[in-house]
Every structure is written in structure tokens, then in C-alpha cells.
């Protein structure tokens, strides 16, 4: 559902083969079992938040990074447009 919402908003989820979660900027918190989203600005780490799923964290990362992609036809249909 979050991935469809991100697509409807025109966000691009950042996939990463180098991440165990599959998403750039998302890691699993080993003790809590939840997912942490963060981005880097130079040498600083900027924490976005902690989420129940990797997809939710990836959507938050995409919103923060702000890379807009026009919605696809599937997303427009899901919104009833």
C-alpha cells in the first residue's frame, strides 16, 4: 500500500542491491526489529525516522530526498483519475 501511495505521489523509491533491506537509506534496527530511514549530507547523518516496514521507511526517504517522478497510469487509475 505504501509503495502504491509513493507511486501515486510521484515518488521514486531508491532500490539498492548493497542494502540488506533492498532500499537506499533504509536499514534494519537490530534490537528493535524496525526500520530506520536516514540520509547523508556531507559527513552528517540525518535521521528521518523509525518505521514498521522497509517500504514505509523507503517512502519516507523518497519524500525527504524529494525526487519527483510523474505518476504512472496505474497510479492514476488507483486514484480514480
mmCIF file of C-alpha atoms in Angstrom:
data_model
loop_
_atom_site.group_PDB
_atom_site.id
_atom_site.type_symbol
_atom_site.label_atom_id
_atom_site.label_comp_id
_atom_site.label_asym_id
_atom_site.label_seq_id
_atom_site.Cartn_x
_atom_site.Cartn_y
_atom_site.Cartn_z
ATOM 1 C CA UNK A 1 0.000 0.000 0.000
ATOM 2 C CA UNK A 2 2.812 2.447 0.877
ATOM 3 C CA UNK A 3 4.588 1.675 -2.396
ATOM 4 C CA UNK A 4 1.388 2.424 -4.338
ATOM 5 C CA UNK A 5 0.956 5.637 -2.341
ATOM 6 C CA UNK A 6 4.514 6.659 -3.178
ATOM 7 C CA UNK A 7 3.882 5.979 -6.855
ATOM 8 C CA UNK A 8 0.656 7.990 -6.725
ATOM 9 C CA UNK A 9 2.571 10.882 -5.161
ATOM 10 C CA UNK A 10 5.144 10.609 -7.934
ATOM 11 C CA UNK A 11 7.974 9.464 -5.676
ATOM 12 C CA UNK A 12 10.754 7.185 -6.835
ATOM 13 C CA UNK A 13 11.787 4.522 -4.305
ATOM 14 C CA UNK A 14 15.553 4.098 -4.321
ATOM 15 C CA UNK A 15 16.445 0.435 -4.708
ATOM 16 C CA UNK A 16 19.851 -0.744 -3.546
ATOM 17 C CA UNK A 17 21.441 -4.131 -4.102
ATOM 18 C CA UNK A 18 24.038 -3.234 -1.460
ATOM 19 C CA UNK A 19 21.473 -2.860 1.319
ATOM 20 C CA UNK A 20 20.027 -5.817 3.227
ATOM 21 C CA UNK A 21 16.601 -4.115 3.092
ATOM 22 C CA UNK A 22 16.764 -3.549 -0.658
ATOM 23 C CA UNK A 23 16.343 0.224 -0.319
ATOM 24 C CA UNK A 24 18.880 3.045 -0.210
ATOM 25 C CA UNK A 25 18.820 4.960 3.064
ATOM 26 C CA UNK A 26 16.999 2.183 4.940
ATOM 27 C CA UNK A 27 18.494 -0.219 7.470
ATOM 28 C CA UNK A 28 17.008 -2.626 9.969
ATOM 29 C CA UNK A 29 17.473 -1.733 13.615
ATOM 30 C CA UNK A 30 18.847 -4.976 15.040
ATOM 31 C CA UNK A 31 17.499 -4.607 18.582
ATOM 32 C CA UNK A 32 14.075 -3.121 17.867
ATOM 33 C CA UNK A 33 13.389 -5.082 14.676
ATOM 34 C CA UNK A 34 12.087 -1.919 12.997
ATOM 35 C CA UNK A 35 13.448 0.001 10.019
ATOM 36 C CA UNK A 36 15.433 3.240 10.203
ATOM 37 C CA UNK A 37 15.486 5.750 7.341
ATOM 38 C CA UNK A 38 18.354 8.217 7.121
ATOM 39 C CA UNK A 39 20.217 10.256 4.554
ATOM 40 C CA UNK A 40 23.645 11.782 4.456
ATOM 41 C CA UNK A 41 24.606 15.422 3.948
ATOM 42 C CA UNK A 42 28.355 15.584 3.642
ATOM 43 C CA UNK A 43 29.716 13.952 6.778
ATOM 44 C CA UNK A 44 26.437 14.336 8.707
ATOM 45 C CA UNK A 45 23.789 11.633 9.126
ATOM 46 C CA UNK A 46 20.238 12.989 9.095
ATOM 47 C CA UNK A 47 17.744 10.586 10.678
ATOM 48 C CA UNK A 48 14.322 10.626 9.070
ATOM 49 C CA UNK A 49 12.505 8.217 11.361
ATOM 50 C CA UNK A 50 11.804 4.673 12.500
ATOM 51 C CA UNK A 51 9.151 2.612 10.712
ATOM 52 C CA UNK A 52 7.428 -0.765 10.954
ATOM 53 C CA UNK A 53 8.339 -1.829 7.417
ATOM 54 C CA UNK A 54 11.185 -1.284 4.969
ATOM 55 C CA UNK A 55 8.725 0.059 2.388
ATOM 56 C CA UNK A 56 7.420 2.713 4.802
ATOM 57 C CA UNK A 57 10.998 3.771 5.524
ATOM 58 C CA UNK A 58 11.813 3.842 1.791
ATOM 59 C CA UNK A 59 8.778 6.065 1.122
ATOM 60 C CA UNK A 60 9.873 8.455 3.895
ATOM 61 C CA UNK A 61 13.397 8.518 2.417
ATOM 62 C CA UNK A 62 11.996 9.275 -1.057
ATOM 63 C CA UNK A 63 9.818 12.067 0.356
ATOM 64 C CA UNK A 64 12.813 13.582 2.141
ATOM 65 C CA UNK A 65 15.125 13.375 -0.844
ATOM 66 C CA UNK A 66 12.295 14.827 -2.926
ATOM 67 C CA UNK A 67 12.903 13.226 -6.296
ATOM 68 C CA UNK A 68 9.628 13.684 -8.123
ATOM 69 C CA UNK A 69 8.627 11.320 -10.909
ATOM 70 C CA UNK A 70 5.329 11.813 -12.781
ATOM 71 C CA UNK A 71 2.691 9.270 -11.663
ATOM 72 C CA UNK A 72 2.219 6.230 -13.888
ATOM 73 C CA UNK A 73 -1.083 5.293 -15.489
ATOM 74 C CA UNK A 74 -1.562 2.556 -12.855
ATOM 75 C CA UNK A 75 -1.212 5.062 -10.030
ATOM 76 C CA UNK A 76 -3.610 7.485 -11.709
ATOM 77 C CA UNK A 77 -6.181 4.692 -12.118
ATOM 78 C CA UNK A 78 -5.777 3.713 -8.455
ATOM 79 C CA UNK A 79 -6.560 7.319 -7.514
ATOM 80 C CA UNK A 80 -9.615 7.283 -9.776
ATOM 81 C CA UNK A 81 -8.255 9.892 -12.196
#
